[in-house]
Coordinates of C-alpha atoms and ligand atoms in Angstrom, one line a residue:
X1 CA 72.3 278.5 60.7
X2 CA 71.7 277.1 64.1
X3 CA 73.5 273.8 63.9
X4 CA 77.2 274.4 63.9
X5 CA 79.6 272.2 62.0
X6 CA 81.4 269.8 64.3
X7 CA 84.8 268.2 63.7
X8 CA 83.0 264.9 63.3
X9 CA 81.2 266.3 60.2
X10 CA 84.6 266.9 58.5
X11 CA 85.4 263.2 58.1
X12 CA 88.9 263.5 59.6
X13 CA 91.3 260.6 60.0
X14 CA 91.3 259.0 63.4
X15 CA 94.8 260.3 64.1
X16 CA 93.9 263.9 63.4
X17 CA 90.6 263.7 65.3
X18 CA 92.5 262.4 68.3
X19 CA 95.2 265.1 68.0
X20 CA 92.5 267.8 67.9
X21 CA 90.9 266.3 70.9
X22 CA 94.3 266.3 72.7
X23 CA 94.6 270.0 71.8
X24 CA 91.3 270.7 73.5
X25 CA 89.5 272.1 70.4
X26 CA 85.8 271.5 70.9
X27 CA 84.5 272.6 67.6
X28 CA 85.8 274.1 64.4
X29 CA 86.2 277.9 64.4
X30 CA 84.1 279.6 61.8
X31 CA 87.0 280.0 59.4
X32 CA 87.8 276.3 59.8
X33 CA 84.2 275.3 59.3
X34 CA 84.2 277.2 56.0
X35 CA 87.6 276.5 54.7
X36 CA 88.4 272.9 55.6
X37 CA 85.6 271.3 53.4
X38 CA 86.7 273.4 50.4
X39 CA 90.4 272.5 50.8
X40 CA 89.5 268.9 51.3
X41 CA 87.6 269.1 48.0
X42 CA 90.8 270.2 46.3
X43 CA 89.8 273.8 45.7
X44 CA 92.1 276.8 45.7
X45 CA 90.9 279.0 48.6
X46 CA 91.4 282.6 49.6
X47 CA 90.4 283.1 53.2
X48 CA 90.1 286.3 55.2
X49 CA 89.8 286.2 59.0
X50 CA 91.3 288.1 61.9
X51 CA 94.3 286.9 63.8
X52 CA 93.6 284.3 66.4
X53 CA 90.7 282.7 64.6
X54 CA 92.4 279.4 63.9
X55 CA 93.7 279.8 60.4
X56 CA 96.7 277.6 60.9
X57 CA 94.6 274.5 61.6
X58 CA 92.2 275.5 58.8
X59 CA 94.9 274.8 56.3
X60 CA 97.0 272.4 58.6
X61 CA 94.3 269.8 59.0
X62 CA 93.6 269.2 55.3
X63 CA 97.2 269.5 54.3
X64 CA 98.2 266.8 56.7
X65 CA 95.5 264.5 55.5
X66 CA 96.8 264.8 52.0
X67 CA 100.4 263.9 52.8
X68 CA 101.7 260.5 51.7
X69 CA 104.3 259.6 54.4
X70 CA 105.8 256.8 52.3
X71 CA 107.2 259.4 49.8
X72 CA 110.1 261.1 51.4
X73 CA 109.7 264.4 49.6
X74 CA 108.4 267.9 50.4
X75 CA 104.7 267.8 49.6
X76 CA 103.5 271.0 51.1
X77 CA 105.0 274.4 51.7
X78 CA 103.7 277.2 53.9
X79 CA 105.2 280.7 53.4
X80 CA 104.8 283.2 56.2
X81 CA 106.3 286.6 56.9
X82 CA 108.5 286.1 60.1
X83 CA 110.6 283.5 61.9
X84 CA 108.3 283.9 64.9
X85 CA 105.3 282.8 62.9
X86 CA 107.2 280.0 61.1
X87 CA 108.0 278.5 64.5
X88 CA 104.4 278.9 65.8
X89 CA 102.9 277.4 62.7
X90 CA 105.4 274.5 62.9
X91 CA 104.4 273.9 66.5
X92 CA 100.7 273.8 65.7
X93 CA 101.5 271.3 62.9
X94 CA 103.5 269.2 65.3
X95 CA 100.6 269.1 67.7
X96 CA 98.3 268.1 64.9
X97 CA 100.8 265.4 64.0
X98 CA 101.0 263.9 67.5
X99 CA 99.6 260.6 66.4
X100 CA 101.2 260.6 62.9
X101 CA 104.9 260.3 63.8
X102 CA 105.9 259.4 60.2
X103 CA 105.0 262.8 58.8
X104 CA 107.6 265.4 59.4
X105 CA 107.5 269.2 59.4
X106 CA 110.4 271.6 59.4
X107 CA 110.4 275.4 59.9
X108 CA 113.1 277.2 57.9
X109 CA 114.0 280.8 58.6
X110 CA 116.8 283.2 58.5
X111 CA 119.0 283.5 61.6
X112 CA 119.3 279.8 62.2
X113 CA 122.4 278.1 60.9
X114 CA 121.6 276.9 57.4
X115 CA 123.6 273.7 57.9
X116 CA 121.2 272.4 60.5
X117 CA 118.3 273.0 58.1
X118 CA 120.3 271.3 55.4
X119 CA 120.7 268.1 57.4
X120 CA 117.0 268.1 58.3
X121 CA 116.0 268.6 54.7
X122 CA 118.3 265.8 53.5
X123 CA 116.7 263.4 55.9
X124 CA 113.4 263.9 54.2
X125 CA 110.7 266.3 55.3
X126 CA 107.1 266.4 54.2
X127 CA 106.0 269.8 55.1
X128 CA 108.2 273.0 55.1
X129 CA 107.1 276.1 56.9
X130 CA 109.4 279.0 55.8
X131 CA 110.0 282.7 55.4
X132 CA 110.3 283.6 51.7
X133 CA 113.8 284.8 52.0
X134 CA 115.2 281.7 53.5
X135 CA 113.2 279.4 51.2
X136 CA 114.8 281.3 48.3
X137 CA 118.2 280.7 49.7
X138 CA 117.6 277.0 49.8
X139 CA 116.2 277.0 46.3
X140 CA 119.3 278.8 45.0
X141 CA 121.5 276.2 46.7
X142 CA 119.3 273.5 45.4
X143 CA 118.9 272.1 48.9
X144 CA 115.1 272.3 48.7
X145 CA 113.1 270.9 45.8
X146 CA 109.5 271.7 45.3
X147 CA 108.8 269.4 42.4
X148 CA 106.6 267.2 44.4
X149 CA 104.7 269.9 46.2
X150 CA 101.0 269.6 45.9
X151 CA 99.9 272.3 48.3
X152 CA 101.2 275.9 48.8
X153 CA 100.0 278.2 51.5
X154 CA 100.6 281.9 51.7
X155 CA 99.9 282.7 55.3
X156 CA 99.5 286.3 56.5
X157 CA 99.6 287.3 52.8
X158 CA 99.0 291.0 53.4
X159 CA 101.9 291.2 55.8
X160 CA 104.2 289.4 53.5
X161 CA 103.4 291.9 50.8
X162 CA 103.9 294.8 53.3
X163 CA 107.3 293.4 54.0
X164 CA 108.3 293.4 50.4
X165 CA 108.3 289.6 49.8
X166 CA 106.3 289.8 46.6
X167 CA 109.2 289.0 44.2
X168 CA 110.4 286.0 46.3
X169 CA 106.9 284.7 46.5
X170 CA 106.4 284.9 42.8
X171 CA 109.7 283.1 42.2
X172 CA 108.9 280.4 44.7
X173 CA 105.4 279.8 43.2
X174 CA 107.0 279.4 39.7
X175 CA 109.1 276.4 41.1
X176 CA 106.0 274.5 42.2
X177 CA 104.1 272.3 39.7
X178 CA 101.2 274.0 38.0
X179 CA 98.6 271.5 39.1
X180 CA 99.1 272.3 42.8
X181 CA 96.5 273.6 45.2
X182 CA 97.2 277.2 46.3
X183 CA 95.8 278.6 49.5
X184 CA 95.9 282.2 50.5
X185 CA 95.2 283.4 54.0
X186 CA 95.2 287.0 55.0
X187 CA 93.7 289.2 57.7
X188 CA 92.9 291.9 55.2
X189 CA 92.2 291.8 51.4
X190 CA 93.8 294.8 49.8
X191 CA 94.1 295.0 46.0
X192 CA 97.6 293.5 45.8
X193 CA 96.4 290.4 47.6
X194 CA 93.5 290.0 45.1
X195 CA 96.1 290.5 42.4
X196 CA 98.2 287.6 43.8
X197 CA 95.1 285.5 43.9
X198 CA 94.2 286.3 40.3
X199 CA 97.7 285.5 39.1
X200 CA 98.4 282.3 41.1
X201 CA 95.2 280.7 42.0
X202 CA 92.9 278.5 39.9
X203 CA 89.2 279.4 40.2
X204 CA 89.6 280.3 43.9
X205 CA 86.8 280.1 46.3
X206 CA 86.7 283.2 48.6
X207 CA 85.7 282.7 52.2
X208 CA 85.5 285.4 54.8
X209 CA 84.5 285.6 58.5
X210 CA 82.6 288.8 58.9
X211 CA 83.4 291.5 61.4
X212 CA 80.6 290.6 63.8
X213 CA 82.0 287.1 64.1
X214 CA 85.6 288.4 64.0
X215 CA 85.3 290.0 67.3
X216 CA 85.9 287.6 70.0
X217 CA 82.7 287.6 72.0
X218 CA 84.3 286.7 75.3
X219 CA 86.1 290.0 75.3
X220 CA 84.7 292.6 77.5
X221 CA 85.3 296.0 75.8
X222 CA 85.3 299.3 77.5
X223 CA 86.9 302.8 77.1
X224 CA 88.3 305.3 79.5
X225 CA 88.1 309.0 78.7
X226 CA 91.5 310.4 79.4
X227 CA 93.6 313.4 78.4
X228 CA 96.9 312.7 76.7
X229 CA 99.0 313.9 79.6
X230 CA 97.1 311.7 82.2
X231 CA 97.4 308.5 80.1
X232 CA 100.5 307.2 81.9
X233 CA 99.0 307.6 85.4
X234 CA 95.7 306.1 84.4
X235 CA 97.5 303.2 82.7
X236 CA 99.4 302.3 85.8
X237 CA 96.2 302.5 87.9
X238 CA 94.4 300.3 85.5
X239 CA 97.1 297.7 85.5
X240 CA 97.3 297.8 89.3
X241 CA 93.6 297.4 89.6
X242 CA 93.1 294.6 87.1
X243 CA 96.3 293.0 88.2
X244 CA 96.7 291.0 85.0
X245 CA 99.1 288.2 84.4
X246 CA 99.9 289.3 80.9
X247 CA 99.1 292.6 79.3
X248 CA 99.5 293.9 75.7
X249 CA 99.5 297.7 75.3
X250 CA 99.1 299.1 71.8
X251 CA 100.5 302.4 70.6
X252 CA 100.0 303.9 67.1
X253 CA 103.6 304.5 66.4
X254 CA 106.9 302.9 67.1
X255 CA 108.1 306.1 68.8
X256 CA 105.2 306.1 71.2
X257 CA 105.7 302.4 72.0
X258 CA 109.4 303.0 72.8
X259 CA 108.6 306.1 74.9
X260 CA 105.9 304.4 76.8
X261 CA 108.0 301.3 77.4
X262 CA 110.7 303.4 79.1
X263 CA 108.3 305.2 81.2
X264 CA 106.4 302.2 82.4
X265 CA 109.7 300.4 83.2
X266 CA 110.8 303.5 85.2
X267 CA 107.7 302.9 87.3
X268 CA 108.9 299.5 88.2
X269 CA 106.8 297.4 85.8
X270 CA 108.3 294.6 83.9
X271 CA 107.6 295.8 80.4
X272 CA 109.2 295.6 77.0
X273 CA 108.4 296.9 73.5
X274 CA 107.9 295.2 70.2
X275 CA 108.0 297.2 67.0
X276 CA 108.7 296.7 63.3
X277 CA 112.2 298.2 63.3
X278 CA 113.6 295.7 65.7
X279 CA 116.0 293.0 64.6
X280 CA 114.6 289.5 64.6
X281 CA 116.8 288.5 67.4
X282 CA 115.5 291.3 69.6
X283 CA 112.0 290.4 68.8
X284 CA 112.6 286.8 69.7
X285 CA 114.1 287.9 73.0
X286 CA 111.1 290.1 73.8
X287 CA 108.5 287.5 72.8
X288 CA 110.4 284.8 74.6
X289 CA 110.4 286.9 77.8
X290 CA 106.7 287.6 77.4
X291 CA 105.8 283.9 76.9
X292 CA 107.8 282.9 79.9
X293 CA 106.3 285.7 82.0
X294 CA 109.7 287.4 82.6
X295 CA 107.9 290.4 81.1
X296 CA 104.3 291.0 82.1
X297 CA 103.6 293.9 79.8
X298 CA 104.3 294.0 76.0
X299 CA 104.1 297.4 74.4
X300 CA 103.5 296.9 70.7
X301 CA 102.7 298.6 67.4
X302 CA 100.1 297.1 65.2
X303 CA 102.5 295.8 62.6
X304 CA 104.8 294.1 65.1
X305 CA 102.0 292.3 66.9
X306 CA 100.3 290.9 63.8
X307 CA 99.9 287.2 63.8
X308 CA 101.6 286.6 67.0
X309 CA 99.9 284.1 69.2
X310 CA 100.3 284.3 72.9
X311 CA 97.9 282.5 75.2
X312 CA 96.4 283.9 78.3
X313 CA 96.7 287.6 77.6
X314 CA 94.3 289.0 80.2
X315 CA 94.0 292.5 79.0
X316 CA 94.6 294.5 75.8
X317 CA 95.0 298.2 76.4
X318 CA 94.7 300.6 73.5
X319 CA 96.9 303.4 74.7
X320 CA 96.0 305.2 71.5
X321 CA 92.8 304.7 69.6
X322 CA 93.7 302.7 66.5
X323 CA 93.7 304.6 63.3
X324 CA 91.8 301.9 61.5
X325 CA 88.8 299.8 62.4
X326 CA 90.5 296.6 61.4
X327 CA 93.4 297.4 63.7
X328 CA 90.9 297.6 66.6
X329 CA 89.5 294.2 65.7
X330 CA 93.0 292.7 65.4
X331 CA 94.2 294.3 68.7
X332 CA 91.3 293.0 70.8
X333 CA 91.7 289.7 69.1
X334 CA 94.8 289.3 71.2
X335 CA 92.8 288.6 74.3
X336 CA 89.8 286.3 75.1
X337 CA 91.2 283.7 72.8
X338 CA 90.0 280.2 72.3
X339 CA 87.1 280.5 74.6
X340 CA 88.8 282.3 77.5
X341 CA 87.5 285.6 78.7
X342 CA 89.5 288.7 78.3
X343 CA 89.3 292.5 78.6
X344 CA 90.0 295.3 76.2
X345 CA 90.2 298.9 77.4
X346 CA 90.7 301.8 75.0
X347 CA 92.0 305.2 76.1
X348 CA 90.0 307.9 74.4
X349 CA 91.2 311.5 74.4
X350 CA 88.6 314.2 73.6
X351 CA 89.7 314.3 70.0
X352 CA 89.2 310.6 69.5
X353 CA 85.5 310.3 70.1
X354 CA 84.6 310.4 66.4
X355 CA 87.0 307.5 65.8
X356 CA 85.6 305.5 68.7
X357 CA 82.0 305.9 67.3
X358 CA 83.3 304.8 63.9
X359 CA 84.9 301.7 65.4
X360 CA 81.7 300.7 67.3
X361 CA 79.7 301.2 64.1
X362 CA 81.8 299.3 61.6
X363 CA 83.1 296.6 63.9
X364 CA 79.5 296.2 65.3
X365 CA 80.7 296.2 68.8
X366 CA 79.6 297.8 72.0
X367 CA 82.3 299.6 73.9
X368 CA 81.1 300.8 77.2
X369 CA 82.4 303.7 79.2
X370 CA 84.4 302.9 82.3
X371 CA 85.4 305.5 84.9
X372 CA 89.1 306.2 85.6
X373 CA 90.0 303.8 88.4
X374 CA 90.3 305.6 91.7
X375 CA 92.9 304.7 94.4
X376 CA 90.2 303.0 96.4
X377 CA 89.3 300.9 93.4
X378 CA 92.9 299.8 93.2
X379 CA 93.0 299.2 97.0
X380 CA 89.8 297.1 96.9
X381 CA 90.9 295.0 94.0
X382 CA 94.2 294.4 95.7
X383 CA 92.5 293.4 98.9
X384 CA 90.4 291.0 97.0
X385 CA 93.5 289.6 95.3
X386 CA 95.3 289.1 98.7
X387 CA 92.3 287.5 100.3
X388 CA 91.8 285.2 97.3
X389 CA 95.4 284.0 97.7
X390 CA 94.7 283.6 101.4
X391 CA 91.8 281.3 100.6
X392 CA 93.9 279.3 98.2
X393 CA 96.6 279.0 100.8
X394 CA 94.2 277.8 103.4
X395 CA 92.7 275.3 101.0
X396 CA 96.1 274.0 100.1
X397 CA 96.6 273.1 103.8
X398 CA 99.9 272.5 105.5
X399 CA 99.5 275.4 107.9
X400 CA 100.0 273.5 111.2
X401 CA 103.5 274.6 111.8
X402 CA 102.6 278.2 111.2
X403 CA 99.7 278.1 113.5
X404 CA 102.1 276.8 116.2
X405 CA 104.6 279.6 115.5
X406 CA 101.9 282.2 115.9
X407 CA 100.6 280.6 119.1
X408 CA 104.0 280.4 120.6
X409 CA 105.4 283.8 119.5
X410 CA 102.3 286.0 120.3
X411 CA 101.3 284.1 123.4
X412 CA 97.8 285.3 122.9
X413 CA 98.8 289.0 123.1
X414 CA 96.7 289.7 119.9
X415 CA 93.5 288.5 118.6
X416 CA 93.7 286.4 115.4
X417 CA 91.7 289.0 113.5
X418 CA 94.2 291.7 114.5
X419 CA 97.1 289.6 113.3
X420 CA 95.3 288.9 110.0
X421 CA 94.5 292.6 109.6
X422 CA 98.1 293.5 110.3
X423 CA 99.4 291.0 107.7
X424 CA 96.9 292.4 105.2
X425 CA 98.0 296.0 105.9
X426 CA 101.7 294.9 105.3
X427 CA 100.7 293.4 102.0
X428 CA 98.8 296.4 100.9
X429 CA 101.4 299.0 102.0
X430 CA 103.4 298.2 99.0
X431 CA 102.1 301.6 97.9
X432 CA 99.0 302.8 96.1
X433 CA 100.1 306.2 94.9
X434 CA 97.7 309.1 94.4
X435 CA 97.4 310.2 90.8
X436 CA 98.8 313.7 91.2
X437 CA 102.2 312.6 92.4
X438 CA 104.8 310.9 90.2
X439 CA 104.6 307.3 91.5
X440 CA 107.6 305.1 91.4
X441 CA 110.1 307.9 90.9
X442 CA 113.5 306.3 91.4
X443 CA 115.5 307.8 94.2
X444 CA 119.0 308.3 93.0
X445 CA 120.1 309.7 96.4
X446 CA 122.9 312.3 96.4
X447 CA 124.5 312.4 93.1
X448 CA 126.4 315.6 93.7
X449 CA 124.0 317.6 91.4
X450 CA 122.6 321.0 91.8
X451 CA 119.3 321.0 93.7
X452 CA 116.4 319.7 91.8
X453 CA 118.8 317.8 89.5
X454 CA 120.3 314.3 89.3
X455 CA 123.8 313.9 88.0
X456 CA 124.6 310.9 85.8
X457 CA 127.8 309.3 84.8
X458 CA 128.2 308.4 81.2
X459 CA 130.8 305.9 80.0
X460 CA 131.7 308.0 76.9
X461 CA 134.0 310.9 76.7
X462 CA 136.4 312.9 74.5
X463 CA 138.2 309.8 73.3
X464 CA 134.9 308.7 71.8
X465 CA 134.6 312.1 70.1
X466 CA 131.7 313.0 72.2
X467 CA 130.8 316.7 72.4
X468 CA 128.1 318.3 74.6
X469 CA 125.8 318.6 71.6
X470 CA 125.9 314.8 71.1
X471 CA 124.8 314.2 74.7
X472 CA 122.0 316.8 74.5
X473 CA 121.0 315.4 71.1
X474 CA 120.9 311.8 72.2
X475 CA 119.0 312.4 75.4
X476 CA 116.5 314.9 74.0
X477 CA 116.1 312.8 70.9
X478 CA 115.6 309.5 72.7
X479 CA 113.5 310.6 75.6
X480 CA 111.7 313.6 74.2
X481 CA 112.6 315.9 77.1
X482 CA 113.5 319.4 75.8
X483 CA 117.2 319.9 75.2
X484 CA 117.2 323.1 77.3
X485 CA 116.0 321.2 80.4
X486 CA 119.3 319.3 80.4
X487 CA 121.7 320.8 82.9
X488 CA 125.4 321.0 83.3
X489 CA 127.5 318.7 81.1
X490 CA 131.2 317.9 81.8
X491 CA 133.2 315.9 79.3
X492 CA 136.4 314.1 80.4
X493 CA 138.7 311.9 78.5
X494 CA 136.9 308.6 78.8
X495 CA 133.7 309.5 80.6
X496 CA 131.3 312.4 81.2
X497 CA 128.7 313.8 83.5
X498 CA 125.3 315.2 82.8
X499 CA 122.7 316.7 85.1
X500 CA 119.0 316.0 84.4
X501 CA 116.0 317.5 86.2
X502 CA 114.7 315.2 88.9
X503 CA 111.3 314.7 87.3
X504 CA 112.9 313.3 84.2
X505 CA 115.7 311.4 85.8
X506 CA 114.1 308.0 86.0
X507 CA 112.9 308.2 82.5
X508 CA 116.3 309.3 81.1
X509 CA 118.0 306.6 83.1
X510 CA 115.9 303.7 82.0
X511 CA 115.7 304.8 78.4
X512 CA 119.4 305.8 77.9
X513 CA 120.6 302.6 79.5
X514 CA 119.5 300.9 76.3
X515 CA 120.7 303.5 73.9
X516 CA 124.0 304.8 72.4
X517 CA 125.8 308.0 72.1
X518 CA 127.9 308.2 69.0
X519 CA 127.4 304.5 68.6
X520 CA 128.8 303.7 72.0
X521 CA 126.7 302.3 74.8
X522 CA 126.0 305.1 77.1
X523 CA 127.1 303.3 80.3
X524 CA 124.8 305.6 82.2
X525 CA 124.8 305.3 86.0
X526 CA 123.8 307.7 88.7
X527 CA 126.9 309.6 89.7
X528 CA 128.3 309.2 93.2
X529 CA 127.9 312.1 95.6
X530 CA 131.3 313.7 95.4
X531 CA 131.9 315.9 92.4
X532 CA 134.8 314.7 90.4
Ligands
ADP1 P1 95.4 282.7 63.3 O1 96.4 282.0 62.4 O2 94.0 282.9 62.7 O3 95.9 284.0 63.9 P2 96.0 280.5 65.0 O4 95.9 279.4 64.0 O5 97.3 281.0 65.4 O6 95.1 281.8 64.5 O7 95.1 280.0 66.3 C1 95.0 280.8 67.4 C2 94.9 279.9 68.6 O8 93.6 279.2 68.7 C3 95.9 278.8 68.7 O9 96.4 278.7 70.0 C4 95.2 277.5 68.3 O10 95.7 276.4 68.8 C5 93.8 277.8 68.8 N1 92.7 277.2 68.0 C6 92.7 277.0 66.7 N2 91.6 276.4 66.3 C7 90.8 276.2 67.5 C8 89.6 275.6 67.8 N3 88.8 275.0 66.8 N4 89.2 275.6 69.1 C9 89.9 276.1 70.0 N5 91.1 276.7 69.8 C10 91.6 276.7 68.6
MG2 MG1 98.1 282.6 61.6

């Protein structure tokens, strides 16, 4: 097949075609090219494609074309696993609806006051995007009727099953008229998904975008050979060298994601973690921060990051080699999206080489070896960055008054090139640390601890029923430093002190700040010099 399907081949309405153009889509993605004609023909479709391949528009476009705006009833419902996704899908629909203002779409999800959703539903909504739990709530209250629904979408089907939504989904599907069109989208096709398809679809057509196509070709993939204990240092160097705007780092477990997040923050990076056990409100906060660029580094587990769409992720780093080939493909799908180029770097410990070969084989990708970035690599790349900004600043103009200041203040004492060099040196001196040292260690000054230790104040004491073992347990448990490394503990009525070896102090501080001891916020702060 050498002529690719174009949007113009899909006989779309003028309004949708215009919206697609506004959105900057040049041609249908493979899954769109496969699925849209089948959905338009009224078929039930089960589609498998990796995250980031445009599945939303694949069902969104034909759904919108089928809506009759003059009937003020819900005509399509999309079920998806999380609030985050419901919002994202609703946004994509709103964009597709830019020139069809009479068609309305409403995301409904837990955590938002139900009254607001009630009012919106009462005013007449054509397309509902919802999480199964909240949709069930509305069905029970009879505030949502599905009698006129002609299309149902189960998006991220595998994840909804993983999250235990199967019963809700079955109940919801029973409320929708039998002659509906049922569309099932999923990144993977495990047996339970096929079961759902068998039970609820009518002669479904299966479409799938194969691995080779799945991998985003614009993503440059490499690996770094690194021992477990050097991973953190190498990670920081890599980030300093690439100097990405947004980074996603993947860890294999929630525990490792949390640990790494604390350590990376302790080194002064703006990072946060995202894992499956977090409350929805926490996840929203983290994702919001990442989108706005308040956080540059998102440290995630596979499950937590599924389906989340963030634009402009420059680099994906696999801190751990993923356990599963599909996970690899999903992870690197987070970068190089929608035609932009991206990077994916995988950390490979000696024991991981078999897995790496397996990934290359099954995902049909080439992952090339890259050396550990050296300090001079970092320095060079920073220089390039600074000079790049210099060029941009010169191009932007408006330098006259600065030229005057330099002429007046230096009175020709220095050559222009010396001044430029000095400014560059000042920019670069922000510190490129050698690997052996512990870069970015926070200096707590004199905290009145024994030598080699840092003494911390904790805002919990006897009145919170805190005993030494609670403090040791909490710190060792949360940070992974051995309990016996923890030094003197002194418990007073409403507060306590604990001494921590210097090399662990920054880590303990950043992690424990966000944790509790006996259900109380730790209130951890470096102690002041004089011993109480
Ligand atoms: P998926 O549901 O498969 O994970 P999405 O539907 O969230 O993927 O799409 C990922 C991103 O790609 C979105 O930002 C979307 O707007 C964009 N996109 C979708 N289709 C196209 C297309 N044909 N061309 C360019 N970008 C597209
Ligand atoms: Mg999706």
